[in-house]
Coordinates of C-alpha atoms in Angstrom, one line a residue:
Chain A
X1 CA 106.9 50.1 -89.5
X2 CA 107.0 50.8 -85.7
X3 CA 105.2 48.4 -83.4
X4 CA 101.8 49.4 -82.1
X5 CA 102.1 50.5 -78.5
X6 CA 100.5 48.2 -76.0
X7 CA 98.3 50.9 -74.5
X8 CA 96.7 51.5 -77.9
X9 CA 95.8 47.8 -78.1
X10 CA 94.4 46.8 -74.8
X11 CA 91.5 48.2 -72.8
X12 CA 92.2 46.6 -69.4
X13 CA 94.8 44.7 -67.4
X14 CA 96.8 42.2 -69.5
X15 CA 95.5 38.7 -69.0
X16 CA 94.1 35.9 -71.2
X17 CA 90.9 37.2 -72.9
X18 CA 91.6 40.8 -72.2
X19 CA 89.3 43.3 -74.0
X20 CA 90.8 45.3 -76.8
X21 CA 90.2 48.9 -77.7
X22 CA 89.4 48.2 -81.3
X23 CA 88.8 44.5 -81.9
X24 CA 88.2 43.3 -85.5
X25 CA 87.4 39.7 -84.4
X26 CA 85.8 38.7 -81.1
X27 CA 85.5 35.1 -80.2
X28 CA 83.2 33.7 -77.5
X29 CA 83.0 30.2 -76.0
X30 CA 84.2 28.4 -79.2
X31 CA 84.6 24.7 -78.5
X32 CA 85.4 21.9 -80.8
X33 CA 85.7 18.2 -79.8
X34 CA 86.8 15.2 -81.8
X35 CA 85.3 12.3 -79.9
X36 CA 86.7 12.6 -76.3
X37 CA 89.4 15.0 -77.3
X38 CA 88.7 18.7 -76.8
X39 CA 90.8 20.3 -79.6
X40 CA 89.7 23.9 -79.1
X41 CA 88.1 25.5 -76.0
X42 CA 88.4 29.2 -76.2
X43 CA 86.4 31.3 -73.7
X44 CA 87.0 34.7 -75.0
X45 CA 89.6 36.3 -77.2
X46 CA 89.8 39.5 -79.2
X47 CA 92.0 40.2 -82.1
X48 CA 93.1 43.9 -82.3
X49 CA 92.4 45.7 -85.6
X50 CA 95.3 47.1 -87.6
X51 CA 97.9 45.2 -85.7
X52 CA 100.0 42.0 -86.2
X53 CA 99.0 39.3 -83.8
X54 CA 100.9 36.1 -83.4
X55 CA 99.2 32.9 -82.3
X56 CA 101.8 30.5 -80.8
X57 CA 101.6 27.3 -78.9
X58 CA 102.9 23.7 -78.8
X59 CA 102.1 21.3 -81.6
X60 CA 98.6 20.0 -81.0
X61 CA 97.5 23.1 -79.1
X62 CA 94.6 23.6 -81.5
X63 CA 96.0 26.6 -83.4
X64 CA 95.2 25.3 -86.9
X65 CA 91.8 23.9 -85.8
X66 CA 91.0 27.3 -84.3
X67 CA 91.9 28.8 -87.7
X68 CA 89.7 26.3 -89.5
X69 CA 86.8 27.1 -87.2
X70 CA 87.1 30.8 -87.5
X71 CA 87.3 30.7 -91.3
X72 CA 84.3 28.3 -91.8
X73 CA 86.4 25.3 -92.8
X74 CA 85.3 23.4 -89.8
X75 CA 82.2 23.7 -87.5
X76 CA 82.5 24.1 -83.7
X77 CA 80.3 22.2 -81.3
X78 CA 79.3 25.5 -79.8
X79 CA 80.4 29.1 -79.6
X80 CA 80.1 32.3 -81.6
X81 CA 82.4 34.9 -83.1
X82 CA 82.0 38.3 -84.6
X83 CA 84.0 39.8 -87.4
X84 CA 83.7 43.6 -87.9
X85 CA 80.6 43.3 -85.7
X86 CA 78.9 40.7 -87.9
X87 CA 78.2 37.2 -86.6
X88 CA 80.3 34.6 -88.5
X89 CA 79.1 31.4 -86.7
X90 CA 77.7 29.0 -89.3
X91 CA 78.7 31.1 -92.3
X92 CA 80.3 28.9 -95.0
X93 CA 84.0 29.3 -95.8
X94 CA 83.5 31.1 -99.1
X95 CA 81.3 33.7 -97.6
X96 CA 83.8 34.3 -94.8
X97 CA 86.4 35.0 -97.4
X98 CA 84.0 37.4 -99.3
X99 CA 83.5 39.3 -96.1
X100 CA 87.1 40.2 -95.9
X101 CA 88.7 37.4 -93.9
X102 CA 91.1 35.4 -96.0
X103 CA 93.5 32.7 -94.9
X104 CA 96.4 30.7 -96.2
X105 CA 97.2 27.1 -95.4
X106 CA 100.0 25.4 -93.4
X107 CA 100.6 23.1 -96.3
X108 CA 100.8 25.5 -99.2
X109 CA 98.0 25.1 -101.7
X110 CA 99.3 26.4 -105.0
X111 CA 97.1 25.4 -107.9
X112 CA 100.0 23.5 -109.6
X113 CA 98.5 23.0 -113.1
X114 CA 97.5 26.6 -113.5
X115 CA 99.8 29.5 -114.4
X116 CA 101.0 31.8 -111.7
X117 CA 98.9 34.7 -113.2
X118 CA 95.8 32.5 -113.2
X119 CA 96.4 31.6 -109.6
X120 CA 96.3 35.3 -108.9
X121 CA 93.3 36.2 -111.0
X122 CA 91.4 33.5 -109.2
X123 CA 91.8 35.5 -106.0
X124 CA 89.9 38.5 -107.5
X125 CA 86.4 39.3 -106.4
X126 CA 83.3 40.6 -108.3
X127 CA 84.3 39.0 -111.6
X128 CA 81.0 38.7 -113.5
X129 CA 82.7 36.2 -115.9
X130 CA 82.6 33.7 -113.1
X131 CA 78.9 33.3 -113.8
X132 CA 78.4 30.4 -116.2
X133 CA 76.1 32.2 -118.6
X134 CA 78.0 35.5 -118.6
X135 CA 81.2 33.6 -119.2
X136 CA 80.0 32.9 -122.7
X137 CA 79.9 36.6 -123.6
X138 CA 83.4 37.9 -123.0
X139 CA 82.4 41.6 -123.5
X140 CA 80.5 41.4 -120.1
X141 CA 83.7 40.6 -118.2
X142 CA 86.7 41.7 -120.3
X143 CA 86.9 45.1 -118.6
X144 CA 86.9 43.7 -115.1
X145 CA 89.5 41.1 -116.2
X146 CA 91.8 43.9 -117.4
X147 CA 91.4 45.6 -114.0
X148 CA 92.2 42.6 -111.9
X149 CA 95.0 41.6 -114.2
X150 CA 96.6 45.0 -113.5
X151 CA 96.2 44.5 -109.8
X152 CA 97.7 41.0 -110.1
X153 CA 100.7 42.3 -112.0
X154 CA 101.5 44.9 -109.4
X155 CA 101.1 42.4 -106.5
X156 CA 103.3 39.9 -108.4
X157 CA 105.9 42.6 -108.8
X158 CA 105.8 43.4 -105.1
X159 CA 106.4 39.7 -104.3
X160 CA 109.1 39.5 -107.0
X161 CA 107.1 36.8 -108.9
X162 CA 106.5 38.9 -112.0
X163 CA 109.1 37.0 -114.0
X164 CA 107.3 33.8 -113.2
X165 CA 103.9 35.1 -114.4
X166 CA 103.4 32.6 -117.2
X167 CA 105.0 29.6 -115.5
X168 CA 102.9 26.8 -114.0
X169 CA 102.6 27.2 -110.2
X170 CA 103.8 23.7 -109.9
X171 CA 107.2 24.8 -111.2
X172 CA 107.8 27.2 -108.3
X173 CA 110.0 26.4 -105.3
X174 CA 108.4 25.9 -101.9
X175 CA 109.2 29.4 -100.8
X176 CA 107.9 31.0 -104.0
X177 CA 104.6 29.0 -103.5
X178 CA 104.3 30.6 -100.0
X179 CA 104.7 34.0 -101.6
X180 CA 102.2 33.2 -104.3
X181 CA 99.7 32.0 -101.8
X182 CA 100.0 35.1 -99.8
X183 CA 99.8 37.4 -102.9
X184 CA 96.8 35.5 -104.1
X185 CA 95.0 36.0 -100.8
X186 CA 95.6 39.7 -101.1
X187 CA 93.9 40.0 -104.5
X188 CA 90.5 40.3 -102.7
X189 CA 91.7 43.3 -100.6
X190 CA 90.9 41.7 -97.3
X191 CA 90.6 43.3 -93.9
X192 CA 92.0 40.4 -91.9
X193 CA 94.7 38.1 -93.3
X194 CA 95.2 34.8 -91.5
X195 CA 98.5 33.1 -92.2
X196 CA 99.0 29.5 -91.0
X197 CA 102.8 29.1 -90.5
X198 CA 103.9 31.4 -93.3
X199 CA 107.6 30.8 -92.5
X200 CA 107.6 27.0 -92.3
X201 CA 110.2 25.5 -94.6
X202 CA 111.4 28.9 -95.9
X203 CA 115.1 29.8 -95.9
X204 CA 116.3 32.7 -93.7
X205 CA 116.7 35.2 -96.6
X206 CA 113.2 34.6 -97.8
X207 CA 111.9 34.7 -94.2
X208 CA 113.3 38.3 -94.1
X209 CA 111.4 39.3 -97.2
X210 CA 108.2 37.6 -96.0
X211 CA 108.5 39.5 -92.7
X212 CA 108.7 42.7 -94.7
X213 CA 105.6 41.7 -96.6
X214 CA 103.7 41.1 -93.4
X215 CA 104.7 44.5 -92.0
X216 CA 103.6 46.0 -95.4
X217 CA 100.1 44.6 -94.9
X218 CA 99.9 46.3 -91.5
X219 CA 101.1 49.5 -93.1
X220 CA 98.3 49.3 -95.6
X221 CA 95.8 49.1 -92.8
X222 CA 95.2 45.3 -92.8
X223 CA 95.1 43.2 -89.7
X224 CA 97.3 40.1 -89.6
X225 CA 96.9 37.0 -87.5
X226 CA 99.5 34.4 -88.0
X227 CA 100.6 31.1 -86.5
X228 CA 104.4 30.8 -86.0
X229 CA 106.9 28.7 -84.1
X230 CA 110.0 30.8 -84.7
X231 CA 110.2 33.1 -81.6
X232 CA 112.7 35.5 -83.3
X233 CA 110.1 36.1 -86.0
X234 CA 107.4 36.6 -83.4
X235 CA 109.6 39.0 -81.4
X236 CA 110.4 41.0 -84.5
X237 CA 107.0 41.7 -86.0
X238 CA 104.2 40.9 -83.7
X239 CA 102.5 43.7 -81.8
X240 CA 100.5 41.2 -79.7
X241 CA 101.0 37.5 -78.9
X242 CA 98.3 35.0 -78.0
X243 CA 99.5 31.7 -76.6
X244 CA 97.4 28.5 -76.9
X245 CA 97.9 25.2 -75.1
X246 CA 95.6 22.2 -75.0
X247 CA 92.9 24.1 -76.9
X248 CA 92.8 27.1 -74.4
X249 CA 94.2 30.6 -74.5
X250 CA 96.8 30.4 -71.6
X251 CA 98.4 33.8 -72.0
X252 CA 98.3 37.0 -74.0
X253 CA 100.5 40.1 -74.1
X254 CA 103.1 42.0 -76.0
X255 CA 105.9 39.8 -77.2
X256 CA 108.5 41.3 -74.8
X257 CA 106.6 40.2 -71.7
X258 CA 104.7 37.2 -72.8
X259 CA 107.9 35.2 -73.4
X260 CA 108.7 35.5 -69.7
X261 CA 105.3 34.5 -68.5
X262 CA 105.7 31.2 -66.5
X263 CA 102.6 29.7 -68.1
X264 CA 104.1 30.2 -71.6
X265 CA 107.5 28.8 -70.6
X266 CA 105.9 25.8 -69.0
X267 CA 103.5 25.1 -71.9
X268 CA 105.6 26.0 -74.9
X269 CA 109.0 27.5 -74.7
X270 CA 110.6 25.2 -72.2
X271 CA 113.0 26.4 -69.5
X272 CA 116.0 26.4 -71.8
X273 CA 114.5 28.2 -74.8
X274 CA 117.3 30.7 -74.8
X275 CA 120.1 28.2 -74.5
X276 CA 122.0 27.2 -77.6
X277 CA 122.0 23.4 -77.6
X278 CA 124.5 23.3 -80.4
X279 CA 127.4 24.1 -77.9
X280 CA 128.9 22.0 -75.2
X281 CA 128.3 24.6 -72.6
X282 CA 124.7 24.8 -73.5
X283 CA 124.2 21.1 -73.3
X284 CA 126.0 21.1 -69.9
X285 CA 123.8 23.7 -68.6
X286 CA 120.7 21.7 -69.5
X287 CA 122.3 18.6 -68.0
X288 CA 123.0 20.4 -64.7
X289 CA 119.5 21.7 -64.5
X290 CA 118.1 18.2 -65.1
X291 CA 120.5 16.9 -62.4
X292 CA 121.2 14.0 -64.6
X293 CA 124.7 12.6 -64.1
X294 CA 124.2 10.3 -67.0
X295 CA 123.7 13.1 -69.6
X296 CA 126.5 15.2 -67.9
X297 CA 128.9 12.3 -68.2
X298 CA 128.0 11.7 -71.8
X299 CA 128.5 15.4 -72.7
X300 CA 131.8 15.6 -70.9
X301 CA 133.1 12.4 -72.6
X302 CA 132.1 13.8 -76.0
X303 CA 133.9 17.1 -75.2
X304 CA 137.0 15.2 -74.2
X305 CA 136.8 13.1 -77.4
X306 CA 136.5 16.3 -79.5
X307 CA 139.5 17.8 -77.7
X308 CA 141.9 15.1 -78.8
Chain B
X1 CA 89.8 -9.6 -152.0
X2 CA 87.3 -7.1 -150.7
X3 CA 88.9 -3.9 -149.6
X4 CA 85.6 -2.0 -149.1
X5 CA 86.2 -2.2 -145.3
X6 CA 88.8 0.5 -145.7
X7 CA 86.2 2.9 -147.1
X8 CA 83.7 1.8 -144.5
X9 CA 86.2 2.4 -141.8
X10 CA 86.9 5.9 -143.1
X11 CA 83.1 6.4 -143.1
X12 CA 83.2 6.0 -139.3
X13 CA 84.9 9.3 -139.1
X14 CA 81.6 11.0 -139.9
X15 CA 79.2 8.5 -138.5
X16 CA 76.5 9.6 -136.0
X17 CA 77.7 7.1 -133.5
X18 CA 81.2 8.7 -133.6
X19 CA 79.5 12.1 -133.1
X20 CA 77.4 10.7 -130.2
X21 CA 80.5 9.3 -128.5
X22 CA 82.4 12.6 -129.1
X23 CA 79.5 14.6 -127.5
X24 CA 79.3 12.4 -124.5
X25 CA 83.1 12.6 -124.1
X26 CA 83.0 16.4 -124.3
X27 CA 80.7 16.2 -121.3
X28 CA 83.1 13.9 -119.5
X29 CA 86.0 16.3 -120.3
X30 CA 84.0 19.0 -118.5
X31 CA 83.5 16.7 -115.5
X32 CA 86.9 15.0 -115.3
X33 CA 89.3 17.1 -117.3
X34 CA 88.3 20.6 -116.2
X35 CA 86.5 20.2 -112.9
X36 CA 88.1 17.1 -111.6
X37 CA 84.8 15.3 -111.0
X38 CA 85.3 11.5 -111.3
X39 CA 82.1 10.6 -113.1
X40 CA 82.0 6.9 -113.9
X41 CA 78.4 7.0 -114.9
X42 CA 78.4 8.9 -118.2
X43 CA 76.6 5.9 -119.7
X44 CA 73.8 6.5 -117.2
X45 CA 73.5 10.1 -118.4
X46 CA 73.3 8.8 -122.0
X47 CA 70.7 6.3 -121.0
X48 CA 68.6 8.9 -119.2
X49 CA 68.8 11.3 -122.2
X50 CA 68.0 8.5 -124.7
X51 CA 65.0 7.2 -122.7
X52 CA 63.7 10.6 -122.0
X53 CA 63.7 11.4 -125.8
X54 CA 62.3 8.0 -126.8
X55 CA 59.6 7.9 -124.2
X56 CA 58.5 11.5 -124.9
X57 CA 58.3 10.8 -128.6
X58 CA 56.8 7.4 -128.6
X59 CA 54.6 7.3 -125.5
X60 CA 53.5 10.9 -125.2
X61 CA 53.6 11.8 -128.9
X62 CA 55.6 14.9 -128.0
X63 CA 56.8 17.1 -130.9
X64 CA 60.6 17.2 -131.4
X65 CA 61.4 20.4 -129.4
X66 CA 59.5 19.1 -126.4
X67 CA 61.3 15.7 -126.7
X68 CA 64.7 17.5 -126.8
X69 CA 63.6 19.6 -123.8
X70 CA 62.6 16.5 -122.0
X71 CA 66.1 15.0 -122.7
X72 CA 67.8 18.1 -121.3
X73 CA 65.6 18.3 -118.2
X74 CA 65.9 14.6 -117.4
X75 CA 69.7 14.6 -117.6
X76 CA 69.9 17.8 -115.6
X77 CA 67.7 16.3 -113.0
X78 CA 69.8 13.2 -112.9
X79 CA 72.9 15.3 -112.3
X80 CA 71.1 17.2 -109.5
X81 CA 70.1 14.0 -107.8
X82 CA 73.6 12.6 -108.0
X83 CA 75.3 15.8 -107.1
X84 CA 73.4 17.0 -104.0
X85 CA 74.5 14.2 -101.7
X86 CA 78.0 13.6 -103.1
X87 CA 79.5 16.9 -104.2
X88 CA 80.2 18.0 -100.6
X89 CA 82.2 14.8 -100.0
X90 CA 85.5 13.7 -101.3
X91 CA 85.9 13.0 -105.1
X92 CA 85.8 9.2 -104.8
X93 CA 82.2 9.2 -103.4
X94 CA 80.9 10.7 -106.7
X95 CA 82.6 8.0 -108.7
X96 CA 81.0 5.3 -106.6
X97 CA 77.6 6.8 -106.7
X98 CA 77.7 7.6 -110.5
X99 CA 78.8 4.1 -111.4
X100 CA 76.1 2.6 -109.2
X101 CA 73.4 5.0 -110.4
X102 CA 74.1 4.3 -114.1
X103 CA 73.7 0.6 -113.4
X104 CA 70.5 1.2 -111.5
X105 CA 69.1 3.1 -114.5
X106 CA 70.0 0.3 -116.9
X107 CA 68.6 -2.5 -114.7
X108 CA 65.5 -0.6 -113.8
X109 CA 64.4 0.2 -117.4
X110 CA 64.9 -3.5 -118.2
X111 CA 62.4 -4.8 -115.6
X112 CA 59.3 -6.3 -117.1
X113 CA 57.0 -4.3 -114.9
X114 CA 58.1 -1.2 -116.9
X115 CA 57.7 -2.8 -120.3
X116 CA 54.7 -0.5 -121.1
X117 CA 56.9 2.6 -120.7
X118 CA 60.5 1.6 -121.4
X119 CA 60.0 -1.5 -123.6
X120 CA 61.7 -3.7 -121.0
X121 CA 64.7 -5.7 -122.2
X122 CA 63.8 -5.2 -125.9
X123 CA 64.0 -1.4 -125.6
X124 CA 62.2 1.1 -127.8
X125 CA 62.0 1.4 -131.6
X126 CA 61.4 4.3 -133.9
X127 CA 62.2 7.2 -131.7
X128 CA 63.6 9.1 -134.7
X129 CA 60.2 9.5 -136.4
X130 CA 59.7 13.2 -135.4
X131 CA 63.4 13.9 -136.2
X132 CA 63.2 12.4 -139.7
X133 CA 59.9 14.1 -140.3
X134 CA 61.6 17.5 -140.5
X135 CA 64.5 16.2 -142.7
X136 CA 65.1 19.1 -145.2
X137 CA 67.1 16.9 -147.6
X138 CA 65.0 15.5 -150.6
X139 CA 64.7 11.8 -150.8
X140 CA 67.6 10.1 -152.7
X141 CA 71.1 8.8 -152.3
X142 CA 74.1 11.0 -151.3
X143 CA 77.8 10.2 -151.5
X144 CA 79.7 7.6 -153.5
X145 CA 80.7 4.0 -153.5
X146 CA 80.0 2.2 -150.3
X147 CA 79.8 5.6 -148.6
X148 CA 76.3 6.2 -150.0
X149 CA 73.7 7.5 -147.5
X150 CA 70.0 7.9 -147.6
X151 CA 68.5 11.3 -146.9
X152 CA 67.8 10.3 -143.3
X153 CA 71.3 9.0 -142.8
X154 CA 72.7 12.3 -144.1
X155 CA 70.3 14.4 -141.9
X156 CA 71.4 12.6 -138.7
X157 CA 75.1 13.1 -139.6
X158 CA 74.6 16.8 -140.3
X159 CA 72.7 17.4 -137.1
X160 CA 75.0 15.2 -135.0
X161 CA 78.1 17.0 -136.0
X162 CA 76.5 20.4 -135.7
X163 CA 75.7 19.5 -132.1
X164 CA 79.3 18.4 -131.6
X165 CA 80.6 21.7 -133.1
X166 CA 78.2 23.7 -130.9
X167 CA 79.3 21.8 -127.8
X168 CA 82.9 22.4 -128.6
X169 CA 82.3 26.1 -129.1
X170 CA 80.5 26.5 -125.8
X171 CA 83.2 24.5 -123.9
X172 CA 85.9 26.4 -125.7
X173 CA 84.4 29.7 -124.5
X174 CA 83.7 28.4 -121.0
X175 CA 87.2 27.1 -120.3
X176 CA 88.8 30.3 -121.4
X177 CA 86.6 32.4 -119.2
X178 CA 86.8 33.2 -115.5
X179 CA 84.3 30.5 -115.0
X180 CA 86.7 28.0 -116.5
X181 CA 89.4 29.3 -114.2
X182 CA 87.4 28.7 -111.1
X183 CA 86.5 25.1 -112.1
X184 CA 90.2 24.4 -113.0
X185 CA 91.1 25.7 -109.6
X186 CA 88.6 23.3 -108.0
X187 CA 90.2 20.5 -109.9
X188 CA 93.6 21.4 -108.4
X189 CA 92.5 22.1 -104.8
X190 CA 89.0 22.9 -103.8
X191 CA 89.9 24.2 -100.3
X192 CA 92.2 26.8 -101.8
X193 CA 89.4 28.0 -104.1
X194 CA 87.0 28.0 -101.2
X195 CA 89.4 30.2 -99.2
X196 CA 89.3 32.7 -102.1
X197 CA 85.6 33.2 -101.7
X198 CA 84.2 30.9 -104.4
X199 CA 81.1 28.8 -103.9
X200 CA 82.8 25.5 -104.7
X201 CA 79.6 23.3 -104.4
X202 CA 77.7 25.5 -106.8
X203 CA 80.5 25.4 -109.4
X204 CA 80.8 21.6 -109.1
X205 CA 77.0 21.3 -109.5
X206 CA 77.0 23.6 -112.6
X207 CA 79.8 21.5 -114.2
X208 CA 78.1 18.2 -113.3
X209 CA 74.8 19.4 -114.8
X210 CA 76.4 20.9 -118.0
X211 CA 78.5 17.8 -118.7
X212 CA 75.5 15.6 -117.9
X213 CA 73.3 17.4 -120.3
X214 CA 75.9 16.9 -123.0
X215 CA 75.8 13.2 -122.1
X216 CA 72.0 13.2 -122.3
X217 CA 72.0 14.8 -125.7
X218 CA 74.6 12.3 -126.8
X219 CA 72.2 9.6 -125.7
X220 CA 69.5 11.1 -127.9
X221 CA 71.9 11.3 -130.8
X222 CA 73.0 7.7 -130.3
X223 CA 69.5 6.3 -130.7
X224 CA 68.5 8.4 -133.8
X225 CA 70.0 6.0 -136.3
X226 CA 69.2 2.8 -134.3
X227 CA 66.7 1.4 -131.7
X228 CA 67.1 2.0 -128.0
X229 CA 68.7 -1.0 -126.3
X230 CA 69.1 -0.9 -122.5
X231 CA 72.2 -3.1 -122.7
X232 CA 74.1 -0.6 -124.8
X233 CA 74.4 1.5 -121.6
X234 CA 76.5 -0.8 -119.5
X235 CA 79.6 0.3 -117.7
X236 CA 81.7 -0.6 -120.8
X237 CA 80.2 2.4 -122.5
X238 CA 81.5 4.7 -119.8
X239 CA 85.0 3.2 -120.1
X240 CA 84.9 3.5 -123.9
X241 CA 84.3 7.2 -123.3
X242 CA 87.2 7.3 -120.9
X243 CA 89.4 5.7 -123.5
X244 CA 88.4 8.3 -126.1
X245 CA 89.0 11.1 -123.6
X246 CA 92.5 9.8 -122.7
X247 CA 93.2 9.2 -126.4
X248 CA 92.4 12.8 -127.4
X249 CA 93.6 14.5 -124.2
X250 CA 91.7 14.9 -121.0
X251 CA 92.0 18.6 -120.7
X252 CA 91.4 19.6 -124.3
X253 CA 88.2 20.8 -126.1
X254 CA 88.8 19.1 -129.4
X255 CA 90.5 15.9 -128.1
X256 CA 87.2 14.1 -127.7
X257 CA 86.4 14.6 -131.3
X258 CA 89.7 13.4 -132.6
X259 CA 89.7 10.6 -129.9
X260 CA 86.2 9.4 -131.0
X261 CA 87.2 9.3 -134.6
X262 CA 90.4 7.4 -134.0
X263 CA 88.6 5.0 -131.6
X264 CA 85.9 4.1 -134.2
X265 CA 88.2 4.0 -137.2
X266 CA 90.6 1.7 -135.3
X267 CA 87.8 -0.6 -134.2
X268 CA 86.3 -0.7 -137.7
X269 CA 89.7 -1.0 -139.5
X270 CA 91.0 -3.7 -137.2
X271 CA 87.7 -5.6 -137.7
X272 CA 88.2 -5.5 -141.4
X273 CA 91.9 -6.5 -141.2
X274 CA 91.2 -9.3 -138.8
X275 CA 88.4 -10.6 -141.1
X276 CA 90.8 -10.5 -144.0
X277 CA 93.5 -12.3 -142.0
X278 CA 91.1 -15.0 -140.9
X279 CA 89.5 -15.6 -144.3
X280 CA 92.9 -16.0 -145.9
X281 CA 94.0 -18.3 -143.2
X282 CA 96.9 -16.1 -142.0
X283 CA 95.6 -15.6 -138.5
X284 CA 95.1 -18.6 -136.2
X285 CA 91.8 -17.4 -134.7
X286 CA 88.1 -17.9 -135.5
X287 CA 85.7 -15.2 -136.7
X288 CA 83.9 -15.5 -133.3
X289 CA 87.2 -14.4 -131.6
X290 CA 87.5 -11.5 -134.0
X291 CA 85.2 -9.1 -132.1
X292 CA 86.9 -9.4 -128.7
X293 CA 90.4 -9.2 -130.3
X294 CA 89.6 -5.7 -131.6
X295 CA 89.1 -4.5 -128.1
X296 CA 92.4 -6.1 -127.1
X297 CA 94.1 -4.0 -129.8
X298 CA 92.4 -0.9 -128.5
X299 CA 93.4 -1.8 -125.0
X300 CA 97.1 -2.3 -125.9
X301 CA 97.0 1.0 -127.9
X302 CA 95.6 2.8 -124.9
X303 CA 98.3 1.3 -122.6
X304 CA 101.0 2.4 -125.0
X305 CA 99.5 5.9 -125.2
X306 CA 99.4 6.3 -121.5
X307 CA 103.0 5.3 -121.2
X308 CA 104.4 7.3 -124.1
X309 CA 102.0 10.2 -124.5
X310 CA 100.1 10.6 -121.2
X311 CA 98.7 13.9 -122.1
X312 CA 96.8 12.4 -125.1
X313 CA 97.1 13.4 -128.7
X314 CA 96.1 17.1 -128.3
X315 CA 97.2 17.6 -124.7
X316 CA 99.9 19.8 -123.2
X317 CA 102.9 17.9 -122.0
X318 CA 103.7 20.4 -119.3
X319 CA 100.3 19.7 -117.6
X320 CA 101.3 16.0 -117.0
X321 CA 104.8 17.0 -115.9
X322 CA 103.6 18.9 -112.9
X323 CA 100.7 16.7 -111.9
X324 CA 102.9 14.4 -109.8

């Protein structure tokens, strides 16, 4: 899946809050405070439709709070946001999901005491059997059940979980739970998928396959917004990057240029984000930069010790 | 020696009280086992149901169907009142509110100002009159030996167990339906279910009302063979129901039935055995201590069960395995 060119995304000069040609989500003046702390204070931001957008920023920048606000899991003090042209402010979380904006959680929420297949079926929409009275008459919902089960099977096969279909979700490994949560969110055929740190705690091989799944979503016409700390991942799959710090959007842009933005380096990456701190030369470079004789001395001593 | 107590204990298997406890516990299983609602006030639901039935019958001369309707509506209303403020909050708030509310009910109906309606501390007598009036069994004795019942005693047993069977059937159908899947999801993690587009509050309310109505009907069943005594609805009743639920299996449909039978047979059998031991001088306790000692036995049995078979008699071992 090729990256979406920048000129197809933006409709103006690249800067925080830039207008997009085809935004699926438009956020205006959303502010959330916890006592004296302003966790989120976003003036204006637009999420481009049909693209993969990464939301990055230091811990405590308000990324997850921002996610919670947009999906109705938390209420802002003020502000409004539109999804596909419809106002979403004040809409409860379950209705947000029904309108086509689903999310996953930073701490995976697999429903442990339910089978993998039941986890999947729960993600389906328009199941009449979820009405208490119709539930008593299986003939009213059996047909829909068969349809969604078929969809669940094919999604499980895509995420290589089909062998685990009848296992309890609690028996899955951490990485498999991430896959299950993502597959479950896709059961409702959403327009916008919001992934909160999908790669956290996942091994490199599985990260590769998760990346493919995310690009798959884009190929199928879905919009993806994800929070991630791994810059390699962001470089590889994101068409657009939004950088948050202290609750504000401090930078926006395509991944290739946003990483060299001084505001991003100051707030998030740090001056030595490309230096490998696992090597002596890398540590020396940092020590020189910091003009600290103490650290330099320590590193040299350690190198001499290793050399013996 | 008199070994009749063995037969009497076995008679507990089919007694209307066992049926009433089973029915109330089925309600509790809907709350706690399937939806994860920590309801510590099932005794309150039974009290509301029992009083609604007795007051409608005795004070308003309501015909039986109206009295049953009053029972259902009153317990549904009680669930609604408890649920609206608490179901949006964390699970523990519901448990605090339900245990308090059930005590409020018990202490309120006892106040002397309400004696005209609720009978005060003495309770109400004869609520079964409309129920026994439609007894289809001809007068006479049924059964054998010490297990001989009058027509009215047989009638309440038949109706009681029919109600239990119906409740089991409805719960069985519900938990195997997509509705059951949603409430089990809520038990596991309600935010995850919310993120999948389900109205969690509404489902929790439906489950609370449904289980509460079962509790109310159990309260009605409980007073059919006896008078209505406010002190029967203390917190210990709720904890007996929890004992029965854990005994049978908290996430099973038929566990409450088995659990209730074992609970009552054990109580009755140990009572008989203790009496035997005391009368023959084997046991160094008095007959006054006999009653409390039975509950010690039940308590020890429950502790052993939780250690060695945490899923209950009918439960699924795997479900306990992954709950940690």
